[in-house]
Amino acid sequence: MSDKKASNQMWGGRFASGPAAIMEAINASISFDRKLYAQDIRGSIAHSEMLAQTGIISAADQEKISHGLNTILAEIEAGTFEFSTRLEDIHMNVEARLADLIGPAAGRLHTARSRNDQVAVDLRLWVKDECFRVAEALKGLITAFLARAEEHAATVMPGFTHMQAAQPVTFGHHCMAYVEMFARDLSRVRDAIERMDESPLGAAALAGTSFPIDRHQTATALGFREPMRNSLDSVSDRDFALEFLGLAAICATHLSRLAEEIIIWSTPQFGFVRLSDSFSTGSSIMPQKKNPDAAELVRGKTGRVTGHLVGLLTVMKGMPLTYGKDMQEDKESVFDAAETLDLMLAAMTGMMRDMTVNTAAMKKAAGAGYSTATDLADWLVRTLGLPFREAHHITGRAVALAEDKKVGLDRLSLQDLQSIHLGISADVFSVLAVQNSVKSRTSFGGTAPSEVRKQIRYWKKRLDKA
């Protein structure tokens, strides 16, 4: 049959002629919602099996429907299926092809179902599947960080606040900060899966159906915990899509922060790390350049993911219950954000595994900027019993003296320090060395190598159970 005739038959007797070209262009979603083909066919098979089980359609018709749908699945995956914009979306394309394959029995498939609950279950299944993919990618990234942290548990580097050297830390400790970040992302993914693990199928257009369907059967068949409990909410809810975009935006933000650090660290001015050739590019005019393009693209793509979140929030903010065609705008945002996040996670995992760490440059920078000044203040409080504010003032004078002499704090003589406060003894030099400063930070979650190794062991065990 022609596309125009197929379109009119799908709409039924209410519409005597096909839509105008502009309406067809704005209304059709098949260019992007074809991505839902596997979920759509899966949902339709589960629905048909339930219809047969409850006696709503015959077993013979269900067998034809199931065979036809599996044939369509094979055609799509083989690239031989012809999608039509006149048939609007993936649901109508599949249904029209099913009618071609099995005849009148195809018309029974849509009994007790609407495109409203059909698209809701399709997209929910797709997002749920994507969440499992993201969870695995995050576990891979966390594993890469744990390996780096273990390798560099005692590698000293400067810790920063305001992008100024603050206190020495270890690179392993810095890596473990990202383990914490991405582990929170992983927990958000798990939480999102738990909340979206309800099936909207069977809500029909908005009010449920008078047919004796079994929504628990279809929910179980599709891998959901249970059916959603309100038919209005079932077809109008897009929280699961918003939550996915939200967790994607937060994760992308974490990836962008890491990308920014890699970009800074790979400059000649820092020289902390060197990216492999696999994640770098050269310059078309400057032969000496090695640009961290992969990291820059990760940083740039974060705006794209965040934009999709804002876009869908804006679509949904004015939606009365239940369904409106506006909600067709949910899919491109979700699909593109998912594809972008998958790529960002893969790129960052590769960068972390491949990059070379310049431990000498990190160690040299760790002692710059009087980074052990806080250790001196703490020593004055702990050893001499001074109030911290007084110790802070004395330390400030010591820093000023070191600046004047153009030396580090650990290079001041005991006489220099005693000229500021007579109670200072030679024992103070045990805390002024960068390595000793790092080793002393043994509080829970601190940067001491011993503590870093404890946290690595903890996360390895936890990740094995995730």
PDB file of C-alpha atoms in Angstrom, residues 145 148 151-152 171 175 258 262 265 272-276 279 348-358 362:
ATOM      1  CA  PHE A 145      41.440   5.503  39.146  1.00  0.00           C
ATOM      2  CA  ARG A 148      46.448   4.938  39.541  1.00  0.00           C
ATOM      3  CA  GLU A 151      50.486   3.170  42.022  1.00  0.00           C
ATOM      4  CA  HIS A 152      50.838   6.698  43.415  1.00  0.00           C
ATOM      5  CA  PHE A 171      48.482  11.979  43.694  1.00  0.00           C
ATOM      6  CA  CYS A 175      42.778  10.144  42.367  1.00  0.00           C
ATOM      7  CA  LEU A 258      38.874  16.196  35.704  1.00  0.00           C
ATOM      8  CA  ILE A 262      44.387  17.191  32.936  1.00  0.00           C
ATOM      9  CA  TRP A 265      48.604  19.475  34.328  1.00  0.00           C
ATOM     10  CA  PHE A 272      52.546  16.860  35.907  1.00  0.00           C
ATOM     11  CA  VAL A 273      51.199  14.458  33.271  1.00  0.00           C
ATOM     12  CA  ARG A 274      51.700  13.597  29.634  1.00  0.00           C
ATOM     13  CA  LEU A 275      48.816  12.248  27.584  1.00  0.00           C
ATOM     14  CA  SER A 276      49.443   9.387  25.187  1.00  0.00           C
ATOM     15  CA  PHE A 279      44.349  11.099  23.192  1.00  0.00           C
ATOM     16  CA  MET A 348      38.344   9.658  30.164  1.00  0.00           C
ATOM     17  CA  THR A 349      38.894   6.028  31.126  1.00  0.00           C
ATOM     18  CA  GLY A 350      41.377   5.694  28.273  1.00  0.00           C
ATOM     19  CA  MET A 351      43.180   8.898  29.227  1.00  0.00           C
ATOM     20  CA  MET A 352      43.560   7.865  32.857  1.00  0.00           C
ATOM     21  CA  ARG A 353      44.917   4.438  31.928  1.00  0.00           C
ATOM     22  CA  ASP A 354      47.368   5.681  29.300  1.00  0.00           C
ATOM     23  CA  MET A 355      48.764   8.949  30.644  1.00  0.00           C
ATOM     24  CA  THR A 356      52.287   9.212  32.032  1.00  0.00           C
ATOM     25  CA  VAL A 357      52.674  10.771  35.491  1.00  0.00           C
ATOM     26  CA  ASN A 358      55.729  12.998  36.063  1.00  0.00           C
ATOM     27  CA  MET A 362      54.794  16.875  41.139  1.00  0.00           C
TER      28      MET A 362
END
